[in-house]
Every structure is written in structure tokens, then in C-alpha cells.
Tab-separated table of C-alpha atoms in Angstrom:
chain	number	residue	atom	x	y	z
A	21	UNK	CA	0.000	0.000	0.000
A	22	UNK	CA	1.403	3.389	-0.968
A	23	UNK	CA	2.288	5.863	1.768
A	24	UNK	CA	-0.182	8.423	0.437
A	25	UNK	CA	-2.948	5.810	0.567
A	26	UNK	CA	-2.142	5.092	4.223
A	27	UNK	CA	-1.960	8.826	4.951
A	28	UNK	CA	-5.359	9.362	3.359
A	29	UNK	CA	-6.855	6.494	5.417
A	30	UNK	CA	-5.359	7.971	8.589
A	31	UNK	CA	-6.778	11.391	7.709
A	32	UNK	CA	-10.199	9.844	7.012
A	33	UNK	CA	-10.071	8.058	10.371
A	34	UNK	CA	-9.412	11.330	12.221
A	35	UNK	CA	-12.349	12.952	10.420
A	36	UNK	CA	-14.615	10.068	11.480
A	37	UNK	CA	-13.359	10.187	15.059
A	38	UNK	CA	-14.165	13.919	15.182
A	39	UNK	CA	-17.677	13.139	13.922
A	40	UNK	CA	-18.028	10.525	16.671
A	41	UNK	CA	-17.008	13.057	19.349
A	42	UNK	CA	-19.572	15.529	17.985
A	43	UNK	CA	-22.261	12.828	18.009
A	44	UNK	CA	-21.502	12.128	21.681
A	45	UNK	CA	-21.934	15.826	22.470
A	46	UNK	CA	-25.333	15.838	20.751
A	47	UNK	CA	-26.308	12.669	22.601
A	48	UNK	CA	-25.380	14.198	25.961
A	49	UNK	CA	-27.136	17.495	25.199
A	50	UNK	CA	-30.248	15.624	24.093
A	51	UNK	CA	-30.282	13.548	27.250
A	52	UNK	CA	-29.934	16.635	29.449
A	53	UNK	CA	-32.886	18.207	27.609
A	54	UNK	CA	-34.841	14.977	28.081
A	55	UNK	CA	-34.183	14.999	31.840
A	56	UNK	CA	-35.241	18.655	32.027
A	57	UNK	CA	-38.606	17.684	30.505
A	58	UNK	CA	-39.497	15.730	33.701
A	59	UNK	CA	-41.926	14.759	35.076
A	60	UNK	CA	-43.714	14.577	31.697
A	61	UNK	CA	-40.734	13.298	29.743
A	62	UNK	CA	-40.688	14.026	26.017
A	63	UNK	CA	-39.879	10.420	25.184
A	64	UNK	CA	-40.794	10.547	21.470
A	65	UNK	CA	-38.238	13.314	20.874
A	66	UNK	CA	-35.588	11.492	22.905
A	67	UNK	CA	-36.317	8.205	21.077
A	68	UNK	CA	-35.824	10.037	17.764
A	69	UNK	CA	-32.497	11.417	19.005
A	70	UNK	CA	-31.375	7.940	20.083
A	71	UNK	CA	-32.320	6.631	16.627
A	72	UNK	CA	-30.370	9.388	14.857
A	73	UNK	CA	-27.331	8.917	17.093
A	74	UNK	CA	-27.462	5.142	16.556
A	75	UNK	CA	-27.504	5.622	12.780
A	76	UNK	CA	-24.574	8.064	13.020
A	77	UNK	CA	-22.493	5.772	15.258
A	78	UNK	CA	-23.272	2.786	13.048
A	79	UNK	CA	-22.090	4.605	9.917
A	80	UNK	CA	-18.937	5.878	11.616
A	81	UNK	CA	-18.110	2.411	12.955
A	82	UNK	CA	-18.727	0.798	9.570
A	83	UNK	CA	-16.388	3.312	7.881
A	84	UNK	CA	-13.682	2.871	10.539
A	85	UNK	CA	-13.890	-0.919	10.185
A	86	UNK	CA	-13.391	-0.515	6.410
A	87	UNK	CA	-10.286	1.592	7.102
A	88	UNK	CA	-9.076	-1.079	9.539
A	89	UNK	CA	-9.531	-3.775	6.874
A	90	UNK	CA	-7.620	-1.752	4.275
A	91	UNK	CA	-4.792	-1.033	6.719
A	92	UNK	CA	-4.671	-4.690	7.770
A	93	UNK	CA	-4.419	-5.944	4.202
A	94	UNK	CA	-1.311	-6.977	2.305
A	95	UNK	CA	1.420	-4.330	2.406
A	96	UNK	CA	-0.792	-2.290	4.742
A	97	UNK	CA	-0.125	-1.247	8.299
A	98	UNK	CA	-1.151	-4.057	10.641
A	99	UNK	CA	-0.064	-2.012	13.663
A	100	UNK	CA	-2.514	0.773	12.797
A	101	UNK	CA	-5.268	-1.730	12.000
A	102	UNK	CA	-4.744	-3.308	15.420
A	103	UNK	CA	-5.110	0.082	17.125
A	104	UNK	CA	-8.391	0.634	15.265
A	105	UNK	CA	-9.682	-2.807	16.290
A	106	UNK	CA	-8.962	-2.029	19.962
A	107	UNK	CA	-10.467	1.433	19.567
A	108	UNK	CA	-13.701	0.041	18.133
A	109	UNK	CA	-14.039	-2.364	21.077
A	110	UNK	CA	-13.564	0.467	23.567
A	111	UNK	CA	-15.890	2.823	21.680
A	112	UNK	CA	-18.598	0.146	21.797
A	113	UNK	CA	-18.017	-0.185	25.546
A	114	UNK	CA	-18.159	3.613	25.929
A	115	UNK	CA	-21.495	3.806	24.112
A	116	UNK	CA	-22.966	1.008	26.240
A	117	UNK	CA	-21.756	2.681	29.450
A	118	UNK	CA	-23.086	6.058	28.285
A	119	UNK	CA	-26.546	4.564	27.712
A	120	UNK	CA	-26.469	2.808	31.101
A	121	UNK	CA	-25.387	6.031	32.787
A	122	UNK	CA	-28.222	7.962	31.171
A	123	UNK	CA	-30.748	5.446	32.497
A	124	UNK	CA	-29.150	5.554	35.938
A	125	UNK	CA	-29.293	9.366	35.986
A	126	UNK	CA	-32.991	9.227	35.173
A	127	UNK	CA	-33.500	6.726	38.009
A	128	UNK	CA	-31.771	9.119	40.419
A	129	UNK	CA	-33.968	11.968	39.226
A	130	UNK	CA	-37.182	9.915	39.384
A	131	UNK	CA	-36.420	8.332	42.762
A	132	UNK	CA	-34.467	10.900	44.788
A	133	UNK	CA	-32.927	9.581	47.950
A	134	UNK	CA	-32.579	6.032	46.584
A	135	UNK	CA	-28.934	5.417	47.479
A	136	UNK	CA	-28.580	2.392	45.173
A	137	UNK	CA	-29.240	4.605	42.138
A	138	UNK	CA	-26.740	7.217	43.302
A	139	UNK	CA	-24.123	4.487	43.780
A	140	UNK	CA	-24.875	3.069	40.330
A	141	UNK	CA	-24.293	6.509	38.760
A	142	UNK	CA	-20.997	6.830	40.644
A	143	UNK	CA	-19.793	3.388	39.513
A	144	UNK	CA	-20.837	3.936	35.901
A	145	UNK	CA	-19.108	7.334	35.796
A	146	UNK	CA	-15.929	5.698	37.116
A	147	UNK	CA	-16.072	2.909	34.493
A	148	UNK	CA	-16.805	5.465	31.762
A	149	UNK	CA	-13.801	7.580	32.789
A	150	UNK	CA	-11.568	4.502	32.699
A	151	UNK	CA	-12.856	3.593	29.235
A	152	UNK	CA	-12.316	7.135	27.951
A	153	UNK	CA	-8.759	7.087	29.330
A	154	UNK	CA	-8.101	3.808	27.495
A	155	UNK	CA	-9.515	5.311	24.281
A	156	UNK	CA	-7.167	8.288	24.708
A	157	UNK	CA	-4.200	5.941	25.140
A	158	UNK	CA	-5.136	3.999	21.998
A	159	UNK	CA	-5.485	7.256	20.050
A	160	UNK	CA	-2.055	8.377	21.297
A	161	UNK	CA	-0.527	5.062	20.188
A	162	UNK	CA	-2.248	5.395	16.800
A	163	UNK	CA	-0.987	8.965	16.419
A	164	UNK	CA	2.569	7.995	17.368
A	165	UNK	CA	2.630	4.991	15.012
A	166	UNK	CA	1.088	6.933	12.121
A	167	UNK	CA	3.243	10.082	12.395
A	168	UNK	CA	6.017	8.752	10.188
A	169	UNK	CA	3.597	8.593	7.238
A	170	UNK	CA	3.220	12.329	6.919
């Protein structure tokens, strides 16, 4: 694989990762708006947001997996493909934890004083932070290993 092909795949990956970060921001903003609509939650609007975010994440993941396959092919960059495989696993975990945390936050809001819900939010936030730190480490490794391409 030519260096410029690898460089273009790396550039495309960074564009997709930026889109994923923006989608997370929209997801978080939408959830905060949903919680503010209590006690008569605007569930149809939130469900639509979840659908749109799911479609966006699915497309981003599909495109990143295609990049991973191209990088992992003959004369590609197996090291970069491996970073993307690990990243996709951790991004999936992050999305699952984010959804669980959103449900837990709603439980805290709907049942104030229920210590089990407060503890669940605390534990999920901790796991989410750990996952985000791992994602950052993988991105740093990817950046370091891809810098020689230009």
C-alpha cells in the first residue's frame, strides 16, 4: 500500500473520530434536555435522538472498520489496523456505558434519595472515565505509530 494511501486512510479516520465526538456531544445534550422535561418526559423526541445517534455511530463504525480492513491488508499497516480494532471495542463499551449512565441518571432523578441509584451513577461514571482514558491511550498510540507517514 502506498504511503499516500495510508496517509489518506489515517486522515479519514481522524475525520470520522471527530464526527463521533460531535455525536456524543449531541447525545449528551439531548439527554440533558430529556431529563429537564421531567416529570412529563418528552420520550418521542428522545427516542428520535437515540435513533439518529445510533444511525450516526453505526455509519462511523462501519467506515472505521473498512479503514481497519484496508490497513490490515497486504502491504498495509497491521499495527494501525490493530489500534483501530482495539479502539472500536472500547468505543462500543463507551457507548454502552453512556446509555447505562443515562438510564441511571434518570433513576436518580425519578427516585431521589434512593442510594442504590446514586451508587450506580458513581460506579458507571468511574467505568466510563476509565474507558475514555483507554480510548485516549489507543489514540495516542495510533498517532505515534502513524506520524512517520506524513
